[in-house]
Short mmCIF file of C-alpha atoms and ligand atoms in Angstrom, two decimals:
data_model
loop_
_atom_site.label_atom_id
_atom_site.label_comp_id
_atom_site.label_asym_id
_atom_site.label_seq_id
_atom_site.Cartn_x
_atom_site.Cartn_y
_atom_site.Cartn_z
CA UNK I 216 136.44 180.14 -54.14
CA UNK I 217 139.32 177.90 -53.24
CA UNK I 218 137.38 175.19 -51.48
CA UNK I 219 136.64 173.05 -54.52
CA UNK I 220 139.60 173.87 -56.78
CA UNK I 221 141.32 170.59 -55.96
CA UNK I 222 138.18 168.59 -56.65
CA UNK I 223 137.82 170.07 -60.12
CA UNK I 224 141.56 169.86 -60.84
CA UNK I 225 141.54 166.15 -59.96
CA UNK I 226 138.63 165.57 -62.34
CA UNK I 227 140.48 167.49 -65.06
CA UNK I 228 143.64 165.43 -64.61
CA UNK I 229 141.73 162.16 -64.84
CA UNK I 230 139.84 163.33 -67.93
CA UNK I 231 136.62 162.89 -65.98
CA UNK I 232 135.37 166.45 -65.73
CA UNK I 233 131.93 166.80 -67.25
CA UNK I 234 129.82 169.79 -68.09
CA UNK I 235 126.35 170.59 -69.34
CA UNK I 236 125.57 171.61 -72.86
CA UNK I 237 122.38 173.04 -74.24
CA UNK I 238 120.56 170.57 -76.48
CA UNK I 239 117.45 171.54 -78.43
CA UNK I 240 115.38 168.51 -79.41
CA UNK I 241 114.01 168.14 -82.93
CA UNK I 242 111.75 165.35 -84.13
CA UNK I 243 113.20 162.03 -85.24
CA UNK I 244 115.93 161.64 -82.61
CA UNK I 245 117.83 164.63 -83.94
CA UNK I 246 118.99 167.58 -81.85
CA UNK I 247 120.59 171.00 -82.30
CA UNK I 248 123.72 172.01 -80.38
CA UNK I 249 125.38 175.39 -80.99
CA UNK I 250 123.33 175.83 -84.15
CA UNK I 251 124.41 172.48 -85.63
CA UNK I 252 122.16 169.48 -86.18
CA UNK I 253 123.15 166.11 -84.73
CA UNK I 254 121.67 162.66 -84.76
CA UNK I 255 121.48 161.77 -81.11
CA UNK I 256 122.24 158.32 -79.71
CA UNK I 257 122.30 159.78 -76.21
CA UNK I 258 118.64 159.62 -75.18
CA UNK I 259 116.32 157.09 -73.59
CA UNK I 260 113.23 158.05 -75.57
CA UNK I 261 113.13 154.50 -76.95
CA UNK I 262 109.79 154.69 -78.69
CA UNK I 263 110.07 158.34 -79.69
CA UNK I 264 107.03 159.23 -77.58
CA UNK I 265 108.44 162.27 -75.83
CA UNK I 266 107.12 164.56 -78.58
CA UNK I 267 104.22 162.37 -79.70
CA UNK I 268 101.03 164.45 -80.08
CA UNK I 269 99.00 162.08 -77.86
CA UNK I 270 101.58 162.26 -75.07
CA UNK I 271 101.80 166.05 -75.27
CA UNK I 272 98.01 166.32 -75.38
CA UNK I 273 97.66 163.94 -72.43
CA UNK I 274 100.04 166.17 -70.50
CA UNK I 275 98.39 169.43 -71.45
CA UNK I 276 94.85 168.13 -70.79
CA UNK I 277 95.88 167.00 -67.31
CA UNK I 278 97.64 170.31 -66.75
CA UNK I 279 94.57 172.32 -67.78
CA UNK I 280 92.38 170.28 -65.45
CA UNK I 281 94.62 169.81 -62.42
CA UNK I 282 97.47 172.30 -62.74
CA UNK I 283 101.10 171.96 -63.70
CA UNK I 284 102.28 171.03 -60.21
CA UNK I 285 100.56 168.63 -57.84
CA UNK I 286 100.59 171.47 -55.31
CA UNK I 287 101.12 169.22 -52.30
CA UNK I 288 102.64 165.93 -51.29
CA UNK I 289 100.57 162.90 -52.20
CA UNK I 290 99.47 162.17 -48.62
CA UNK I 291 98.17 165.68 -48.09
CA UNK I 292 96.27 167.03 -51.10
CA UNK I 293 98.53 165.95 -53.98
CA UNK I 294 96.64 162.87 -55.20
CA UNK I 295 94.59 164.13 -58.14
CA UNK I 296 92.27 162.02 -60.33
CA UNK I 297 95.04 161.69 -62.93
CA UNK I 298 97.36 160.11 -60.32
CA UNK I 299 94.64 157.62 -59.43
CA UNK I 300 93.98 156.84 -63.10
CA UNK I 301 97.68 156.37 -63.86
CA UNK I 302 98.26 154.10 -60.87
CA UNK I 303 95.27 151.95 -61.83
CA UNK I 304 96.53 151.72 -65.40
CA UNK I 305 100.04 150.76 -64.24
CA UNK I 306 98.66 148.09 -61.88
CA UNK I 307 96.62 146.62 -64.73
CA UNK I 308 99.57 146.85 -67.13
CA UNK I 309 101.96 145.04 -64.79
CA UNK I 310 99.28 142.59 -63.63
CA UNK I 311 99.80 143.57 -60.00
CA UNK I 312 97.31 144.56 -57.32
CA UNK I 313 98.36 148.19 -57.06
CA UNK I 314 100.94 150.68 -58.23
CA UNK I 315 102.38 153.87 -56.77
CA UNK I 316 103.94 156.69 -58.79
CA UNK I 317 106.85 158.85 -57.61
CA UNK I 318 108.27 162.08 -59.06
CA UNK I 319 111.21 160.13 -60.54
CA UNK I 320 112.58 156.64 -60.94
CA UNK I 321 115.51 157.57 -58.71
CA UNK I 322 113.13 158.56 -55.92
CA UNK I 323 111.16 155.36 -56.44
CA UNK I 324 114.21 153.18 -55.81
CA UNK I 325 115.32 155.22 -52.82
CA UNK I 326 111.82 155.11 -51.35
CA UNK I 327 111.25 151.40 -51.95
CA UNK I 328 114.53 150.07 -50.59
CA UNK I 329 114.76 152.38 -47.58
CA UNK I 330 111.13 151.81 -46.57
CA UNK I 331 111.12 148.04 -46.89
CA UNK I 332 114.58 146.92 -45.79
CA UNK I 333 115.41 147.62 -42.14
CA UNK I 334 118.41 146.85 -39.97
CA UNK I 335 117.57 143.15 -39.59
CA UNK I 336 117.43 142.64 -43.33
CA UNK I 337 119.87 142.19 -46.18
CA UNK I 338 119.87 143.66 -49.69
CA UNK I 339 121.68 141.53 -52.27
CA UNK I 340 122.42 143.69 -55.28
CA UNK I 341 123.86 142.99 -58.75
CA UNK I 342 127.22 144.74 -59.12
CA UNK I 343 126.09 146.63 -62.22
CA UNK I 344 122.87 147.99 -60.77
CA UNK I 345 122.04 151.61 -61.54
CA UNK I 346 123.31 154.32 -59.17
CA UNK I 347 119.79 154.91 -57.87
CA UNK I 348 119.64 151.32 -56.59
CA UNK I 349 123.15 151.49 -55.14
CA UNK I 350 122.40 154.79 -53.40
CA UNK I 351 119.09 153.40 -52.17
CA UNK I 352 120.78 150.29 -50.76
CA UNK I 353 123.45 152.40 -49.05
CA UNK I 354 120.83 154.65 -47.54
CA UNK I 355 118.76 151.74 -46.25
CA UNK I 356 119.57 150.46 -42.77
CA UNK I 357 119.84 146.88 -44.04
CA UNK I 358 123.15 145.11 -44.70
CA UNK I 359 124.15 145.46 -48.35
CA UNK I 360 125.90 142.68 -50.27
CA UNK I 361 126.88 142.79 -53.92
CA UNK I 362 127.05 139.78 -56.25
CA UNK I 363 129.12 139.79 -59.46
CA UNK I 364 127.06 140.88 -62.44
CA UNK I 365 124.44 138.29 -63.43
CA UNK I 366 126.23 135.49 -61.50
CA UNK I 367 123.19 133.82 -60.03
CA UNK I 368 125.25 131.01 -58.47
CA UNK I 369 126.99 133.65 -56.34
CA UNK I 370 123.60 135.17 -55.59
CA UNK I 371 122.44 131.78 -54.30
CA UNK I 372 125.53 131.52 -52.08
CA UNK I 373 124.73 134.88 -50.53
CA UNK I 374 121.10 133.90 -50.04
CA UNK I 375 122.28 130.75 -48.30
CA UNK I 376 124.69 132.69 -46.10
CA UNK I 377 122.06 135.21 -45.04
CA UNK I 378 119.18 132.74 -44.80
CA UNK I 379 118.60 133.54 -41.13
CA UNK I 380 118.19 137.29 -41.69
CA UNK I 381 114.80 138.94 -41.18
CA UNK I 382 113.97 139.69 -44.79
CA UNK I 383 116.20 139.21 -47.80
CA UNK I 384 115.86 141.28 -50.96
CA UNK I 385 117.39 140.43 -54.31
CA UNK I 386 117.82 143.57 -56.41
CA UNK I 387 118.36 143.42 -60.17
CA UNK I 388 117.61 145.30 -63.33
CA UNK I 389 115.78 143.65 -66.20
CA UNK I 390 117.94 145.32 -68.86
CA UNK I 391 121.17 146.78 -67.54
CA UNK I 392 121.52 150.44 -68.39
CA UNK I 393 125.18 150.63 -69.41
CA UNK I 394 125.64 147.20 -71.03
CA UNK I 395 122.19 146.64 -72.47
CA UNK I 396 122.25 142.97 -71.49
CA UNK I 397 119.23 141.13 -70.11
CA UNK I 398 119.36 139.66 -66.59
CA UNK I 399 119.05 135.87 -66.20
CA UNK I 400 115.68 136.52 -64.61
CA UNK I 401 114.41 132.92 -64.56
CA UNK I 402 117.40 131.84 -62.45
CA UNK I 403 117.24 134.94 -60.25
CA UNK I 404 113.51 134.48 -59.65
CA UNK I 405 114.07 130.81 -58.83
CA UNK I 406 116.81 131.70 -56.35
CA UNK I 407 114.56 134.29 -54.67
CA UNK I 408 111.74 131.75 -54.46
CA UNK I 409 113.95 128.93 -53.16
CA UNK I 410 115.24 131.14 -50.34
CA UNK I 411 111.94 132.90 -49.69
CA UNK I 412 113.52 136.27 -50.55
CA UNK I 413 111.91 139.31 -52.13
CA UNK I 414 112.76 140.10 -55.74
CA UNK I 415 113.00 143.75 -56.69
CA UNK I 416 113.12 144.17 -60.45
CA UNK I 417 114.01 147.59 -61.87
CA UNK I 418 112.75 147.37 -65.43
CA UNK I 419 113.52 150.98 -66.41
CA UNK I 420 114.98 150.06 -69.82
CA UNK I 421 112.52 147.28 -70.67
CA UNK I 422 109.24 148.97 -69.75
CA UNK I 423 107.54 149.67 -73.09
CA UNK I 424 110.48 148.13 -74.96
CA UNK I 425 110.51 144.36 -74.37
CA UNK I 426 107.75 141.78 -74.13
CA UNK I 427 104.19 141.62 -75.35
CA UNK I 428 102.72 145.14 -75.28
CA UNK I 429 106.00 146.38 -73.78
CA UNK I 430 105.35 144.56 -70.50
CA UNK I 431 109.05 144.19 -69.86
CA UNK I 432 111.77 141.67 -69.18
CA UNK I 433 109.71 139.05 -67.32
CA UNK I 434 107.22 138.89 -70.16
CA UNK I 435 110.01 138.85 -72.76
CA UNK I 436 111.68 135.88 -71.05
CA UNK I 437 108.37 134.28 -70.14
CA UNK I 438 109.23 134.29 -66.44
CA UNK I 439 106.46 134.50 -63.84
CA UNK I 440 107.63 136.86 -61.11
CA UNK I 441 107.16 135.43 -57.61
CA UNK I 442 104.39 136.78 -55.42
CA UNK I 443 107.10 138.26 -53.22
CA UNK I 444 108.32 140.68 -55.84
CA UNK I 445 108.09 144.31 -56.81
CA UNK I 446 108.18 145.72 -60.30
CA UNK I 447 109.88 149.14 -60.52
CA UNK I 448 110.25 151.23 -63.67
CA UNK I 449 110.52 154.78 -64.87
CA UNK I 450 108.01 156.88 -66.79
CA UNK I 451 110.93 158.93 -68.10
CA UNK I 452 112.23 156.61 -70.80
CA UNK I 453 109.98 154.72 -73.23
CA UNK I 454 106.79 156.26 -71.80
CA UNK I 455 108.10 159.66 -72.91
CA UNK I 456 107.18 161.48 -69.71
CA UNK I 457 108.82 161.82 -66.33
CA UNK I 458 108.41 160.00 -63.03
CA UNK I 459 108.76 156.50 -61.65
CA UNK I 460 106.53 153.77 -60.29
CA UNK I 461 106.46 150.59 -58.28
CA UNK I 462 103.83 147.87 -58.61
CA UNK I 463 103.05 144.96 -56.31
CA UNK I 464 100.75 143.80 -53.55
CA UNK I 465 98.45 146.33 -51.90
CA UNK I 466 99.95 145.66 -48.49
CA UNK I 467 103.42 146.66 -49.68
CA UNK I 468 102.03 149.78 -51.36
CA UNK I 469 100.47 150.73 -48.01
CA UNK I 470 103.84 150.34 -46.30
CA UNK I 471 105.43 152.57 -48.94
CA UNK I 472 102.76 155.26 -48.59
CA UNK I 473 103.50 155.29 -44.86
CA UNK I 474 107.25 154.76 -44.81
CA UNK I 475 108.90 155.83 -48.08
CA UNK I 476 110.37 159.21 -47.23
CA UNK I 477 111.09 160.13 -50.85
CA UNK I 478 107.36 159.67 -51.49
CA UNK I 479 106.04 161.34 -48.34
CA UNK I 480 108.31 164.38 -48.22
CA UNK I 481 108.21 165.36 -51.87
CA UNK I 482 105.47 167.04 -53.86
CA UNK I 483 103.47 164.54 -55.90
CA UNK I 484 104.37 163.76 -59.50
CA UNK I 485 103.31 166.65 -61.74
CA UNK I 486 99.77 166.06 -63.08
CA UNK I 487 101.10 166.99 -66.52
CA UNK I 488 103.67 164.19 -66.34
CA UNK I 489 101.03 161.78 -65.05
CA UNK I 490 98.74 162.65 -67.97
CA UNK I 491 101.58 162.32 -70.45
CA UNK I 492 102.64 158.97 -68.99
CA UNK I 493 99.08 157.66 -69.17
CA UNK I 494 98.96 158.55 -72.87
CA UNK I 495 102.38 156.94 -73.38
CA UNK I 496 101.19 153.75 -71.70
CA UNK I 497 98.21 153.69 -74.04
CA UNK I 498 100.58 153.94 -77.02
CA UNK I 499 102.53 150.88 -75.80
CA UNK I 500 99.63 148.88 -77.23
CA UNK I 501 100.74 149.80 -80.75
CA UNK I 502 103.41 147.27 -81.63
CA UNK I 503 104.81 149.09 -84.65
CA UNK I 504 107.23 151.36 -82.76
CA UNK I 505 108.57 148.48 -80.69
CA UNK I 506 108.97 146.45 -83.89
CA UNK I 507 110.79 149.29 -85.61
CA UNK I 508 113.09 149.72 -82.59
CA UNK I 509 113.98 146.01 -82.58
CA UNK I 510 114.78 146.11 -86.31
CA UNK I 511 116.93 149.20 -85.85
CA UNK I 512 118.82 147.49 -83.01
CA UNK I 513 119.49 144.44 -85.20
CA UNK I 514 120.71 146.60 -88.09
CA UNK I 515 122.91 148.71 -85.80
CA UNK I 516 124.58 145.64 -84.25
CA UNK I 517 125.26 144.18 -87.69
CA UNK I 518 126.73 147.39 -89.15
CA UNK I 519 128.76 148.21 -86.03
CA UNK I 520 130.21 144.71 -86.03
CA UNK I 521 131.12 145.11 -89.70
CA UNK I 522 132.83 148.37 -88.69
CA UNK I 523 134.93 146.24 -86.29
CA UNK I 524 133.52 147.84 -83.16
CA UNK I 525 133.85 145.86 -79.95
CA UNK I 526 130.33 145.11 -78.82
CA UNK I 527 128.83 142.23 -76.88
CA UNK I 528 125.96 140.03 -78.06
CA UNK I 529 122.62 141.60 -77.33
CA UNK I 530 119.12 142.37 -78.47
CA UNK I 531 118.13 145.55 -76.64
CA UNK I 532 118.32 149.14 -77.95
CA UNK I 533 121.35 149.82 -75.73
CA UNK I 534 124.64 149.01 -77.45
CA UNK I 535 127.92 149.58 -75.61
CA UNK I 536 130.97 150.14 -77.81
CA UNK I 537 133.69 149.04 -75.43
CA UNK I 538 136.96 150.93 -75.53
CA UNK I 539 138.38 150.73 -72.01
CA UNK I 540 140.70 153.70 -71.93
CA UNK I 541 139.05 156.99 -70.90
CA UNK I 542 141.16 159.14 -73.19
CA UNK I 543 140.47 157.09 -76.31
CA UNK I 544 136.78 156.99 -75.47
CA UNK I 545 136.56 160.75 -75.13
CA UNK I 546 138.49 161.21 -78.40
CA UNK I 547 136.22 158.89 -80.34
CA UNK I 548 133.17 160.64 -78.97
CA UNK I 549 134.66 163.98 -80.03
CA UNK I 550 135.36 162.61 -83.51
CA UNK I 551 131.77 161.48 -83.88
CA UNK I 552 130.65 164.88 -82.63
CA UNK I 553 132.62 166.50 -85.46
CA UNK I 554 130.67 164.32 -87.86
CA UNK I 555 127.31 165.35 -86.43
CA UNK I 556 126.75 162.34 -84.19
CA UNK I 557 126.02 162.60 -80.49
CA UNK I 558 127.29 159.48 -78.68
CA UNK I 559 128.47 160.35 -75.22
CA UNK I 560 131.51 158.78 -73.58
CA UNK I 561 130.54 156.80 -70.49
CA UNK I 562 133.35 156.87 -67.96
CA UNK I 563 133.97 155.78 -64.39
CA UNK I 564 132.32 156.15 -61.93
CA UNK I 565 129.24 155.48 -64.07
CA UNK I 566 130.91 152.24 -65.27
CA UNK I 567 133.72 150.21 -63.62
CA UNK I 568 137.32 151.38 -64.13
CA UNK I 569 138.86 150.19 -67.38
CA UNK I 570 135.50 149.79 -69.13
CA UNK I 571 134.96 153.26 -70.58
CA UNK I 572 132.70 153.08 -73.60
CA UNK I 573 130.41 154.85 -75.98
CA UNK I 574 126.85 154.03 -75.14
CA UNK I 575 124.65 153.90 -78.22
CA UNK I 576 121.02 154.23 -77.34
CA UNK I 577 118.56 153.69 -80.15
CA UNK I 578 115.07 155.02 -80.70
CA UNK I 579 112.21 153.96 -82.96
CA UNK I 580 112.70 157.42 -84.48
CA UNK I 581 116.15 156.63 -85.89
CA UNK I 582 116.27 155.95 -89.59
CA UNK I 583 118.45 153.35 -91.30
CA UNK I 584 120.43 156.29 -92.62
CA UNK I 585 121.12 157.53 -89.06
CA UNK I 586 122.46 154.11 -88.12
CA UNK I 587 124.55 153.81 -91.31
CA UNK I 588 126.11 157.19 -90.57
CA UNK I 589 127.04 156.02 -87.10
CA UNK I 590 128.65 152.84 -88.41
CA UNK I 591 130.62 154.73 -91.05
CA UNK I 592 131.83 157.20 -88.44
CA UNK I 593 133.13 154.56 -86.03
CA UNK I 594 134.80 152.53 -88.78
CA UNK I 595 138.56 152.76 -88.42
CA UNK I 596 138.42 153.58 -84.73
CA UNK I 597 138.73 149.98 -83.58
C1 PLP B 900 117.03 155.82 -65.59
C2 PLP B 900 117.00 154.82 -64.50
C3 PLP B 900 116.43 155.11 -63.26
C4 PLP B 900 116.03 156.51 -62.88
O1 PLP B 900 114.84 156.90 -63.46
P1 PLP B 900 114.50 158.45 -63.53
O2 PLP B 900 113.05 158.45 -63.76
O3 PLP B 900 115.29 158.99 -64.66
O4 PLP B 900 114.89 159.05 -62.22
C5 PLP B 900 116.33 154.10 -62.33
N1 PLP B 900 116.78 152.87 -62.60
C6 PLP B 900 117.37 152.56 -63.77
C7 PLP B 900 117.84 151.18 -64.01
C8 PLP B 900 117.50 153.53 -64.75
O5 PLP B 900 118.10 153.24 -65.89
#
């Protein structure tokens, strides 16, 4: 087939061609690739719950009772008792009136933004927002404006400029996925309040990780989210399962049930995933994994800095090792791979041009030894 040869050749030339490899998970954040064991810094299983017996049992119990698949879209016959239980638990956890689960976090963002923002509205999005938010904003009929990463003064200017629009939505992440930094949420929430805009917070990387009981970025920073806000997160990272959710006022949830096409025209979240997520949420109450994760992140930052790696200040389990050049980034990743360490190169278009990096993602499962190995392996590369 000739049709796509040029596409692939262009990716090859730019060093941006990617491919899949088979990865067999082991316990403790380790994996097997081609018969060799690696310590993996490539996952988002922050609390190590993906293989936790309670999570697996929660999934298999729900599966035995309700089936592996939901069997229908949620509005038809796909809302089982485990969906209802999970949504109640998520509403209670986030302190919001109601919650709605989707088959993935990506679908949640697409559904929320396209259903709520129409052609009279404007979506004001942080420049480093996750692809699912960018795609969602592009797909929505509303005008999309982007403000430079975390620059809330620029956000305020845009809010001022679009003050006469129907509805205005400010879209941010709590913890940014490729930089691991925390949004200035107090200032962003104040801006949204001052201009009577909606705040949409995607807390995918903070749910279960930051704040009391893992309640997320707002709790961590002690910021009260405005009434006009929605809390989005994924069940696929710290909760150890799969799926996404949004929490907020009941009225908004009713709009989503009626208007969010990615919710309506997709089979409901698998009951197994709902059961697993519910068990994961229950485990958030145990602080020890979160504590361990925070200690590991502190140790990793210290050792990586001693190894002269270029990393920004931070406190989350996501640590970017900034390199810039794509070629050098790929080579360093390959060198680590030779030493039994999986740390994937993150290249454009996932991150802006000139900011290629290794993204180190930590888990409560990593041992001090795992982190020391990583630091030794990157030493000399910077
Ligand atoms: C991972 C991620 C998502 C997507 O969640 P999935 O459940 O994996 O589809 C959405 N938003 C952000 C910020 C993410 O990091």
